[in-house]
CSV table of N, CA and C in Angstrom, one decimal:
chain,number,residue,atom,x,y,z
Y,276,UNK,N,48.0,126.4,62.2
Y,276,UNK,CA,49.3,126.6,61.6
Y,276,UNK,C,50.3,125.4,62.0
Y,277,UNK,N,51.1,125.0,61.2
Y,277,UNK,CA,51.9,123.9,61.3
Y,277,UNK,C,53.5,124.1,62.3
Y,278,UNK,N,53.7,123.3,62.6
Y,278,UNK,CA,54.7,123.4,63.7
Y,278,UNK,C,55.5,123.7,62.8
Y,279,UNK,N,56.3,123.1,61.6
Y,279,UNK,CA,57.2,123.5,60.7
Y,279,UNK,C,57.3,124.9,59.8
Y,280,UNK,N,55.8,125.6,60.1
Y,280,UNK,CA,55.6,126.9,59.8
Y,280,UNK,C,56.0,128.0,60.6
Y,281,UNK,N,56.2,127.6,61.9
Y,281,UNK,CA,56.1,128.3,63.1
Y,281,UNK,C,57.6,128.7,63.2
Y,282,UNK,N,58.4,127.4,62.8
Y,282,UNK,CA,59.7,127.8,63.1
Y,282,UNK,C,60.4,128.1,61.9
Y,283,UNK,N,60.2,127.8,60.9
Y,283,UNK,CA,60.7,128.5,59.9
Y,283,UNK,C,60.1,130.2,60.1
Y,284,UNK,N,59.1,131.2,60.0
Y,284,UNK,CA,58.7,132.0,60.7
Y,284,UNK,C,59.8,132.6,61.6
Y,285,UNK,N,59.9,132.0,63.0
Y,285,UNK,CA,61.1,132.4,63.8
Y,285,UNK,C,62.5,132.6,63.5
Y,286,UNK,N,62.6,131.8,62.4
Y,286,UNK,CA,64.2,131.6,62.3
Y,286,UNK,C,64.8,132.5,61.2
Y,287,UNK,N,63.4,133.0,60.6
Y,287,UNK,CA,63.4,133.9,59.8
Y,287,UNK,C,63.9,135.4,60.8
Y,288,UNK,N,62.9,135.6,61.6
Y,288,UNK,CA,62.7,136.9,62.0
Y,288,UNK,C,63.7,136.8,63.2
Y,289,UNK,N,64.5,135.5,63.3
Y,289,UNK,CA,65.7,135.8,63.9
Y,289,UNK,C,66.9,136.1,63.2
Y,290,UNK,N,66.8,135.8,62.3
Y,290,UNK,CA,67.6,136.3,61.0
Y,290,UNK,C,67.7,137.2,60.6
Y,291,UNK,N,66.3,138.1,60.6
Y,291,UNK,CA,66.3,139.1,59.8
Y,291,UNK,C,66.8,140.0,61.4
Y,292,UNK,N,66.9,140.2,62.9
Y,292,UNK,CA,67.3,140.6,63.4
Y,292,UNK,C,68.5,140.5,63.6
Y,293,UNK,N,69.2,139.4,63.1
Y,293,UNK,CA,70.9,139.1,63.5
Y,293,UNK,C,71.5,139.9,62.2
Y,294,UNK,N,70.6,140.2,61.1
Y,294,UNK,CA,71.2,140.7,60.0
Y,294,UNK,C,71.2,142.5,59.8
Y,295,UNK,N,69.7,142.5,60.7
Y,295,UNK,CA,70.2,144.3,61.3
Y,295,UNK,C,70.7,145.2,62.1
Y,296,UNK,N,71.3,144.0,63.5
Y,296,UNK,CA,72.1,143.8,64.4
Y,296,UNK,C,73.0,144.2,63.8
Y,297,UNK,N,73.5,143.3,63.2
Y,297,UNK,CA,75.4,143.3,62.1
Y,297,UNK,C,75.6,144.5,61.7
Y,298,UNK,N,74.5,145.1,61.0
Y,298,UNK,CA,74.6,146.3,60.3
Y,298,UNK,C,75.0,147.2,61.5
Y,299,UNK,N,74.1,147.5,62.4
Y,299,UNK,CA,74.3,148.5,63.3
Y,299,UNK,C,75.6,148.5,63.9
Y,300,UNK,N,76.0,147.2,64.4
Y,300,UNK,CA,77.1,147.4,64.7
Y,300,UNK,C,78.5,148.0,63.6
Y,301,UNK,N,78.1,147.4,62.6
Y,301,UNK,CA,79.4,147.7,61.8
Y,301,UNK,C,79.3,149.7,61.3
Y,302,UNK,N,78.2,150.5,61.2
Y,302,UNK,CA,78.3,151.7,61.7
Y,302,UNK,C,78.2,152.3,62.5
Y,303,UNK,N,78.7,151.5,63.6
Y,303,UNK,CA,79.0,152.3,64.9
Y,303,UNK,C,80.7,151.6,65.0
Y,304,UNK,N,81.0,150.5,64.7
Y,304,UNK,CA,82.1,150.9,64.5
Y,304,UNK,C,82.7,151.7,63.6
Y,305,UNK,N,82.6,151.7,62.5
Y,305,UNK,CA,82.9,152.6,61.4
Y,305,UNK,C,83.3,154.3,62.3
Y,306,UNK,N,82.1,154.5,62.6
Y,306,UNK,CA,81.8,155.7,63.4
Y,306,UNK,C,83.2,156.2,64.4
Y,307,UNK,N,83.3,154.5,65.0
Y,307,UNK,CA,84.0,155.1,65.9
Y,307,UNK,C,85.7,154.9,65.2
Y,308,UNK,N,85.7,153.9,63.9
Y,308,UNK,CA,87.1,154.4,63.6
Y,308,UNK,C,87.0,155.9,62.7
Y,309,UNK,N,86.0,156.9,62.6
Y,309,UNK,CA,86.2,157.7,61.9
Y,309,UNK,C,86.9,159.1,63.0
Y,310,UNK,N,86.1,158.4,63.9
Y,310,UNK,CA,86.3,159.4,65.1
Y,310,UNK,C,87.8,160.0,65.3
């Protein structure tokens, strides 16, 4: 596998974690302005 594969790969699935990260946070804020 190619080194340019490897990190495209990563920067994906660090992406795809900073983008479900965001989410979570933003309903638990939510949450806590409902509170």
């Amino acid at each position: 596998m190619p080194k340019v594969v490897q990190k495209m790969l990563i920067f994906l699935r660090t992406f795809v974690l900073l983008q479900s990260n965001s989410i979570f946070s933003c309903l638990l804020f939510s949450k806590l302005i409902h509170h």
